[in-house]
XYZ file of C-alpha atoms in Angstrom:
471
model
C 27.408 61.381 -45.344
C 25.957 62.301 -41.881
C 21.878 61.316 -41.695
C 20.216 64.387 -41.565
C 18.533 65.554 -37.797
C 15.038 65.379 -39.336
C 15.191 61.705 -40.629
C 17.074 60.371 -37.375
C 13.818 62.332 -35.731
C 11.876 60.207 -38.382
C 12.954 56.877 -37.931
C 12.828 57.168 -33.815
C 9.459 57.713 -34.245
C 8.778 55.262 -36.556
C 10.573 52.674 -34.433
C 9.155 53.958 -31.294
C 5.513 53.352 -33.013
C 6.481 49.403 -33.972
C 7.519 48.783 -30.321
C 4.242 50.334 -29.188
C 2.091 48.559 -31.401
C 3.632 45.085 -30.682
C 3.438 46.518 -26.817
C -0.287 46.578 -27.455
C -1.013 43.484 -29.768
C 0.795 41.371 -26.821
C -1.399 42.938 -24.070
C -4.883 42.072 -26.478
C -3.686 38.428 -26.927
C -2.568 37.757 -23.044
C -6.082 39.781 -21.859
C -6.799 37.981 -18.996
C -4.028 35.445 -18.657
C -2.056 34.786 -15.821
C 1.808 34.577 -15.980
C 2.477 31.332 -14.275
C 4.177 31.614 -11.097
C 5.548 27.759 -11.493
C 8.664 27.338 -14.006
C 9.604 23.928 -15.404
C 13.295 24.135 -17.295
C 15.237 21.702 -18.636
C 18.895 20.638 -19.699
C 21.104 18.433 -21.642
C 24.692 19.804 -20.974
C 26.584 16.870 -20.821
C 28.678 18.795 -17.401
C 26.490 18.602 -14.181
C 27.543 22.183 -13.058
C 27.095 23.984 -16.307
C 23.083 21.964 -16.681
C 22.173 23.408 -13.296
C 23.436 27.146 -13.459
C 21.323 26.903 -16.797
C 18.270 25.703 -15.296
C 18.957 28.088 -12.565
C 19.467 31.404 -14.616
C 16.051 30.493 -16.647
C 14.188 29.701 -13.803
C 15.677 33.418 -12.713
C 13.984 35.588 -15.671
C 10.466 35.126 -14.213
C 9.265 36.134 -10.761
C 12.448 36.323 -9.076
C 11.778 39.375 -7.251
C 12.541 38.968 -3.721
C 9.684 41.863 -2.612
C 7.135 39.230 -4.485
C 8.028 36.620 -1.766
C 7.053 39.018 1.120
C 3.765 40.266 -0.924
C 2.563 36.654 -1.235
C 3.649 36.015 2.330
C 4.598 32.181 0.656
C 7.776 30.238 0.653
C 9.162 29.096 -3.326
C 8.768 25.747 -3.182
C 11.917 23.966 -6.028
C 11.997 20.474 -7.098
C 15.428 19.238 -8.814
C 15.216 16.340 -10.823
C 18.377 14.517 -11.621
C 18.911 12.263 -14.827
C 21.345 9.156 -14.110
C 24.186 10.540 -16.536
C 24.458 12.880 -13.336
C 24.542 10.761 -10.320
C 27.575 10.969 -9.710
C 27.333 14.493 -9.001
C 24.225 14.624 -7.358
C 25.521 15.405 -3.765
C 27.313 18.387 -5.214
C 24.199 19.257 -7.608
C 22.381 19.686 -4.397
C 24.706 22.028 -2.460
C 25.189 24.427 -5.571
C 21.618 24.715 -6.436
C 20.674 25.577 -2.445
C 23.146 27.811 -2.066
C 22.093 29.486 -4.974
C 18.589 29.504 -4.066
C 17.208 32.365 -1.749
C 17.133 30.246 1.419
C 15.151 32.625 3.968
C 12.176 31.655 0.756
C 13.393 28.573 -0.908
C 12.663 24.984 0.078
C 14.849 22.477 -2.341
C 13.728 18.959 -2.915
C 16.099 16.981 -4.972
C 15.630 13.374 -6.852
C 17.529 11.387 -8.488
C 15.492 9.315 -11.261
C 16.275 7.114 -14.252
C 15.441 10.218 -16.634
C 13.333 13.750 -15.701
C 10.740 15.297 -16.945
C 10.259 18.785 -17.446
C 9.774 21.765 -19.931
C 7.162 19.638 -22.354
C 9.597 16.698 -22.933
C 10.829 13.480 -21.308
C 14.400 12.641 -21.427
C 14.150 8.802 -20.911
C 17.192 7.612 -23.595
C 19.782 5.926 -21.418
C 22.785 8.149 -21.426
C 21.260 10.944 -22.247
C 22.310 13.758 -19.924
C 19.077 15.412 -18.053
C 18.089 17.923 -15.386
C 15.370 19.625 -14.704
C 13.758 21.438 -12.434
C 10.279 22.692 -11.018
C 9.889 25.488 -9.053
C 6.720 27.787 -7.894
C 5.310 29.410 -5.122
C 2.623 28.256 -3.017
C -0.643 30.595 -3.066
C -2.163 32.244 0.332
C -2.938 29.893 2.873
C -1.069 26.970 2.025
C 1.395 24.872 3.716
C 3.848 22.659 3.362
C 5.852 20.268 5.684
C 9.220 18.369 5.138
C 8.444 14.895 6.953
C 11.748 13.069 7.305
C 11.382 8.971 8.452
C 9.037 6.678 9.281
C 8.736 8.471 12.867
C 7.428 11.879 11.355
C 5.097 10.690 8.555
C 3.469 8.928 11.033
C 3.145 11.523 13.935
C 1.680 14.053 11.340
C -0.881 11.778 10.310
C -1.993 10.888 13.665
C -2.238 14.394 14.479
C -4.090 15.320 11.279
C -8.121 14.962 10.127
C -6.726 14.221 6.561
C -9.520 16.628 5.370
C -7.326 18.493 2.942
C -4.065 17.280 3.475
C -1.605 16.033 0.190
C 1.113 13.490 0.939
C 3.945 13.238 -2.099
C 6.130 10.481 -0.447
C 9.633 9.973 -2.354
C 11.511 7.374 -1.320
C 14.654 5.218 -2.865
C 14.673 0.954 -3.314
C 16.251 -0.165 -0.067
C 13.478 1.755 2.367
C 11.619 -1.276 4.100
C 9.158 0.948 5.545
C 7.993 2.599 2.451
C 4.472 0.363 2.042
C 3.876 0.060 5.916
C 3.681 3.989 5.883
C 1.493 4.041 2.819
C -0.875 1.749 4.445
C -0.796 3.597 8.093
C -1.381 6.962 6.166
C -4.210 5.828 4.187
C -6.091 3.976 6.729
C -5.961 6.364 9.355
C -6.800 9.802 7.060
C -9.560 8.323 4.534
C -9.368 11.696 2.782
C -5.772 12.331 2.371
C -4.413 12.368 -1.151
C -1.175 10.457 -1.680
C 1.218 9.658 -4.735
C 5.508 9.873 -4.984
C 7.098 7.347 -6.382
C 10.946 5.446 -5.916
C 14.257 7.173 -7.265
C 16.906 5.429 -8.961
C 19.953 5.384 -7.765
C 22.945 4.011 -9.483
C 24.080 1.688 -6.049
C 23.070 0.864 -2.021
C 25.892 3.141 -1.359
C 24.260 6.199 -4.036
C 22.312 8.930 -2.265
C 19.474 9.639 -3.814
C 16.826 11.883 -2.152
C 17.583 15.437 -0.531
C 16.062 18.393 1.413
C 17.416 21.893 1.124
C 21.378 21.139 2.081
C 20.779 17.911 3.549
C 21.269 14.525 1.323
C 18.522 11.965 3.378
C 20.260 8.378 3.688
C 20.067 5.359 2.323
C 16.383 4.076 3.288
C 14.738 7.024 3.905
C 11.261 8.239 3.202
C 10.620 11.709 2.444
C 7.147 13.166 2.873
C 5.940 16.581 1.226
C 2.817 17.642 2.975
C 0.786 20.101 1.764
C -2.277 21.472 3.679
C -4.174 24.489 3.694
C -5.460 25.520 0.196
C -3.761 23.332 -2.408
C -4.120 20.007 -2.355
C -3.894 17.307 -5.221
C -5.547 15.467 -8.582
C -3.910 12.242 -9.365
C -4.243 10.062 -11.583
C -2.738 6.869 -12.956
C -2.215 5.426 -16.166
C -1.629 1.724 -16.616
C 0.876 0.242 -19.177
C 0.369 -3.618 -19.455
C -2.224 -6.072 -20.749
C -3.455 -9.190 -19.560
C -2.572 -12.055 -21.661
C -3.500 -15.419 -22.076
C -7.446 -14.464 -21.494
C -7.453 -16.305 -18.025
C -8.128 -14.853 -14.749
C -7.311 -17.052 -11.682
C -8.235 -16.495 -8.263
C -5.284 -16.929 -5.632
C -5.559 -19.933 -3.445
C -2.269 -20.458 -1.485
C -0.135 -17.892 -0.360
C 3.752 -18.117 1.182
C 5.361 -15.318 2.792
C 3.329 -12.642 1.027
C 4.952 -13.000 -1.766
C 4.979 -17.061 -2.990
C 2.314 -17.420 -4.779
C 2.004 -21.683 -4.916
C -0.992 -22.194 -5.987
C -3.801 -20.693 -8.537
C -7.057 -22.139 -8.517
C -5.991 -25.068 -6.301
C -3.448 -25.934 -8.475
C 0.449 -25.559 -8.890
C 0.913 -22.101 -10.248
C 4.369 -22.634 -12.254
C 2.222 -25.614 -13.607
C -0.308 -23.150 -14.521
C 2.407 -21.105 -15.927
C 3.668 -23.991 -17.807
C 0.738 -24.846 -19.428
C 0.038 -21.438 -20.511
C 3.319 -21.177 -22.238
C 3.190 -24.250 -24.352
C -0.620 -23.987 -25.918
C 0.034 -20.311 -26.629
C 3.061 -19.933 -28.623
C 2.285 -16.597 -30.063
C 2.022 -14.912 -26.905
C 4.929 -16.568 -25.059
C 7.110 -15.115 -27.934
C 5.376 -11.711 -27.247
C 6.782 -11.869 -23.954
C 9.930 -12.052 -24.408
C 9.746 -9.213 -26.754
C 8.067 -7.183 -24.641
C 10.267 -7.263 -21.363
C 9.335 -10.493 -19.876
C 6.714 -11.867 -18.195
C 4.491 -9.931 -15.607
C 1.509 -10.060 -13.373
C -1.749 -8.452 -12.340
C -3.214 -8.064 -8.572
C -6.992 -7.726 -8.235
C -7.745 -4.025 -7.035
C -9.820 -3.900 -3.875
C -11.848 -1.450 -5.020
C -11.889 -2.309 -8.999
C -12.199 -6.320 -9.948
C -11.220 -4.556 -13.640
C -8.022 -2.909 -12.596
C -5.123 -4.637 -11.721
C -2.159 -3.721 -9.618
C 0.828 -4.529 -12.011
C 3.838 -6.993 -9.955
C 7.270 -8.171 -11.423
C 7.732 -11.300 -11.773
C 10.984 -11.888 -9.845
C 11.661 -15.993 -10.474
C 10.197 -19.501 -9.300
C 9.920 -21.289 -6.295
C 9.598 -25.073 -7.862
C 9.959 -26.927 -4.630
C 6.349 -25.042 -3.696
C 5.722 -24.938 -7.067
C 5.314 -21.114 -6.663
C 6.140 -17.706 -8.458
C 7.888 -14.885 -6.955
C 6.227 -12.093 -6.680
C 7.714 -8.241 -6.386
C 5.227 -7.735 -3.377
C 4.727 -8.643 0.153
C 0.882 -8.104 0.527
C -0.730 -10.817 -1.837
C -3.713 -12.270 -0.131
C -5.813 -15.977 -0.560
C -8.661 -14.885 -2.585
C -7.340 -12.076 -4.657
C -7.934 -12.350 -8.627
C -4.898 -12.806 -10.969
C -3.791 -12.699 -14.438
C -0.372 -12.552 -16.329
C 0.274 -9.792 -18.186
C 3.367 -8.054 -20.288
C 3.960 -4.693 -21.249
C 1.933 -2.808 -24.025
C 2.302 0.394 -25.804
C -1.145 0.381 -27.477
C -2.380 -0.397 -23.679
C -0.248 2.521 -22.556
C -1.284 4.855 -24.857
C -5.321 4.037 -24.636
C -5.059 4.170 -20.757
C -3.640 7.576 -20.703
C -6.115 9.097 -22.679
C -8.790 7.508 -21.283
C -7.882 8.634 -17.763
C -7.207 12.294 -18.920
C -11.047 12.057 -20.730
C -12.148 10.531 -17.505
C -10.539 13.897 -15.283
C -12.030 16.394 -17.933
C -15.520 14.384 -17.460
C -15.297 14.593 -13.795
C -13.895 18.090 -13.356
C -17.055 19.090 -15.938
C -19.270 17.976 -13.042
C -17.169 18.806 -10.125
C -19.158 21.773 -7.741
C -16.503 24.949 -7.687
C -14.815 23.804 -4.661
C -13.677 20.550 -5.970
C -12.752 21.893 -9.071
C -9.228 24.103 -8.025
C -6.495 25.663 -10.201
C -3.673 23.577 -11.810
C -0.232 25.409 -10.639
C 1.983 22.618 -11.801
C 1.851 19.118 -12.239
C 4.849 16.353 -10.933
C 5.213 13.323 -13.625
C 6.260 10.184 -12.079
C 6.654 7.949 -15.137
C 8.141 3.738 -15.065
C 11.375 3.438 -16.589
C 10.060 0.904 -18.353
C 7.764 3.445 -20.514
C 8.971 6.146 -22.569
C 10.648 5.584 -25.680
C 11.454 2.651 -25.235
C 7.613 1.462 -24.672
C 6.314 3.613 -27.142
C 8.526 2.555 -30.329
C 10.612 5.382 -30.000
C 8.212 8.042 -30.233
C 8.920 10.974 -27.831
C 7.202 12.283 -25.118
C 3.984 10.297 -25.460
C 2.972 10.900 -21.701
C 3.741 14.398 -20.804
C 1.681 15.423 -24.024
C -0.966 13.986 -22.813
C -0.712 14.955 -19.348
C -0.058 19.200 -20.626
C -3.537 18.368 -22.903
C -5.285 18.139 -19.754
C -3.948 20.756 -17.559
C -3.265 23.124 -20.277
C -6.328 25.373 -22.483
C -6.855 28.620 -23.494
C -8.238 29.998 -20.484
C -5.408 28.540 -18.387
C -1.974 29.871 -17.239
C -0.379 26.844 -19.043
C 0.818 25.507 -15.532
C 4.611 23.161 -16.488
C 4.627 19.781 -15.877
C 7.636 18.634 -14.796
C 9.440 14.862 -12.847
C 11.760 11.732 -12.842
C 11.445 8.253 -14.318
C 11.046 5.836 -11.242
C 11.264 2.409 -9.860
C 8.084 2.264 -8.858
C 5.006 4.942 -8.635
C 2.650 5.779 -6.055
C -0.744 6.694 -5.931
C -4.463 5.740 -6.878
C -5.664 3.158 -8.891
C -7.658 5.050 -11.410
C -8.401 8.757 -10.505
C -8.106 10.515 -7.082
C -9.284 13.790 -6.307
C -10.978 15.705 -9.089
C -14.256 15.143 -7.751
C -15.558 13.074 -4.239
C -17.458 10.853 -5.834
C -17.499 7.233 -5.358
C -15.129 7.137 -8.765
C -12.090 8.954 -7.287
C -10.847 6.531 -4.416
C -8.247 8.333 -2.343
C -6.123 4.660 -1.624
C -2.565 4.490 -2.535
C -0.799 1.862 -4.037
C 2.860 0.857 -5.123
C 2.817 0.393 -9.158
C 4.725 -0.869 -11.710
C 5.004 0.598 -15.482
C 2.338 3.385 -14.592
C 2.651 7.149 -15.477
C 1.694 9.196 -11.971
C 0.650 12.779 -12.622
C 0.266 14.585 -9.852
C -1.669 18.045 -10.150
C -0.682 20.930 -7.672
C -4.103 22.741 -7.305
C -5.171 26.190 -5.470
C -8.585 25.564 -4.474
C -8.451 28.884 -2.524
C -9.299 30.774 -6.152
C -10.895 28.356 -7.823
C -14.067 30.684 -7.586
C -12.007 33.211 -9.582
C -12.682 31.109 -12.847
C -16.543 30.502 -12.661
C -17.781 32.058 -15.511
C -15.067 30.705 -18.087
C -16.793 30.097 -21.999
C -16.286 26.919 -23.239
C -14.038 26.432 -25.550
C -14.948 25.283 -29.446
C -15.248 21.652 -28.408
C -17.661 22.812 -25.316
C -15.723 20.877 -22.901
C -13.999 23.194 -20.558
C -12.566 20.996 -18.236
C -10.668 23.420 -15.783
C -12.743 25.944 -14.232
């Protein structure tokens, strides 16, 4: 029987009344909030092609209007992570996903890691297919500047004051220059902030780092720049744990990287004695990864720079070293990998950033508009006793709160990370030390900030807890 005209009348209304009600509920709960302009996505489509055009097409639903571009007078700034289930079709990852991209707007930055990050979980399981991607635009007045080689990272730093300039250098295993740049950078701009960290590529012969349509090769150092008003918070979160209770001070030093002796004496004699009056923890090492080693921070005697140990020399009676800087003098331990370690680092650095950022003046403070995780393939699931996403959670607790935009956090699994020892950036204090340094089994989160409206938020409530971190 045909409805009559009255009740078809009726239930438009009544329909029309639901979707106006939820119209208005959803504008009372997001009063105030901010749609993020970043985007993190993720995928796990086991065919490269078919992972990107997803990312691509959710990354599309949000801000994707070309007019916003020319209103905000900024470029869209994408990072594409690459898992290693991909590699082999990272070259033709890259050229899809630019051409795809608006490219009069677009700048495309593609890695390819031992896992990514991105979209509130890490996909670290070897084998597991993974891509992800981050992409944003930059706020009014910032920059950024692609700085391709050794040549260019260093011209820009000699022409730069450093006073608000970001450096994310990404760079793959076989560039030789990588630590020499790190060095020049930091001496010469005391203020710059730096972190990156080392892709993963599956061979010498795999590409592994890209800008817009061009794959970089084999060596090369890329350099993000930003200037203007964003800049970066980093901070870095440890993941081993001295063992055998006995700091040593370095004594004899070959090649930068042979360390012979430890407090005078033979140091694979040291090593030996160690091993056989401490049974327990020599079996611990083995079950943890193998043996490693801690470098005395210069500006921490507490923190150590985590090294590989890469084999013996026994003719100097010396252990290899995965560095080339050691120095006479510096303090030592042997250490091995840790989850508990891990886990009570991480938090303590992310309470340490909410402390600082408490007491940080308004113009130190900035807005989060993404964060870049740069985690050890040594850590995820595989450090953590196969509990997922132990990092990033932690990482989204400290960017994320209820007067936030709930900026994404998105990255790769490296081999190696780069950045501060400790915290860098939240405040200019003598507890934030802007150095850089080349880890091993750290997390590296690097936070995006607009410090050019960080005066927008300076009469946020605290929340329940009274700690309202990001201002």
């Amino acid at each position: 029987l045909p409805i009559p005209f009255e009740v078809q009348i009726h239930s438009y209304y009544i329909s029309s009344c639901r979707r106006l009600l939820v119209f208005l509920l959803l504008c009372i709960l997001f009063k105030g909030k901010e749609v993020s302009s970043w985007q993190s996505h993720v995928s796990t489509h086991p065919v490269a092609s078919s992972a990107l055009r997803k990312v691509l097409e959710e990354a599309s639903l949000i801000d994707n209007n070309p007019s916003s571009f020319e209103e905000s007078n900024n470029n869209y700034l994408t990072f594409l992570f690459v898992g290693q289930s991909h590699a082999d079709e990272f070259e033709a990852l890259v050229k899809d996903a630019h051409e795809s991209l608006d490219q009069n707007n677009h700048n495309l930055v593609a890695i390819l890691g031992g896992g990514v990050i991105g979209e509130r979980v890490e996909l670290d399981q070897p084998g597991q297919p993974g891509l992800s991607i981050l992409t944003g635009s930059l706020p009014k007045g910032a920059n950024v500047e692609f700085l391709k080689g050794t040549e260019e990272l260093l011209l820009s730093s000699d022409n730069d004051d450093g006073s608000s300039s970001s450096y994310l250098l990404l760079a793959d295993p076989f560039s030789k220059e990588l630590e020499s740049i790190m060095s020049e950078i930091s001496s010469s701009l005391s203020n710059a902030q730096i972190s990156g960290g080392i892709t993963c590529p599956i061979s010498a012969a795999q590409s592994s780092i890209a800008l817009n349509d061009r794959i970089l090769e084999t060596g090369t150092v890329l350099g993000v720049k930003f200037t203007g008003t964003v800049g970066f918070q980093t901070l870095v979160a440890q993941g081993c744990r001295p063992i055998f209770d006995t700091p040593f001070t370095i004594t004899q030093v070959i090649n930068g990287n042979v360390i012979s002796q430890l407090d005078n004496r033979p140091a694979t004699k040291v090593l030996h004695e160690l091993l056989t009056t401490n049974k327990e923890e020599a079996e611990q090492i083995s079950q943890n990864g193998g043996l490693l080693c801690g470098i005395s921070s210069p500006f921490r005697e507490e923190d150590y720079l985590c090294r590989q140990v890469m084999g013996f020399a026994p003719e100097v009676g010396g252990i290899v070293i995965g560095a080339n800087d050691i120095k006479e003098g510096d303090n030592f331990v042997f250490q091995m990998r840790d989850k508990d370690t891990a886990e009570k680092d991480m938090e303590l650095m992310v309470n340490r950033a909410k402390t600082e950022r408490l007491f940080a003046g308004k113009e130190n403070k900035g807005k989060p508009l993404a964060a870049i995780q740069i985690s050890c393939v040594g850590r995820g699931r595989g450090l953590f006793g196969g509990i997922p996403n132990m990092d990033i959670t932690q990482i989204l607790d400290l960017i994320e709160d209820t007067n936030s935009d709930n900026p994404p956090v998105a990255g790769f699994y490296a081999n190696g990370e780069i950045g501060p020892v400790g915290l860098s950036g939240f405040t200019t204090g003598n507890d934030s030390s802007p150095s850089c340094h080349l880890h091993g089994f750290t997390t590296v989160a690097t936070i995006l900030c607009d410090y050019g409206s960080s005066s927008q938020n300076d009469n946020i409530v605290p929340d329940e807890e009274g700690e309202e971190a990001w201002g």
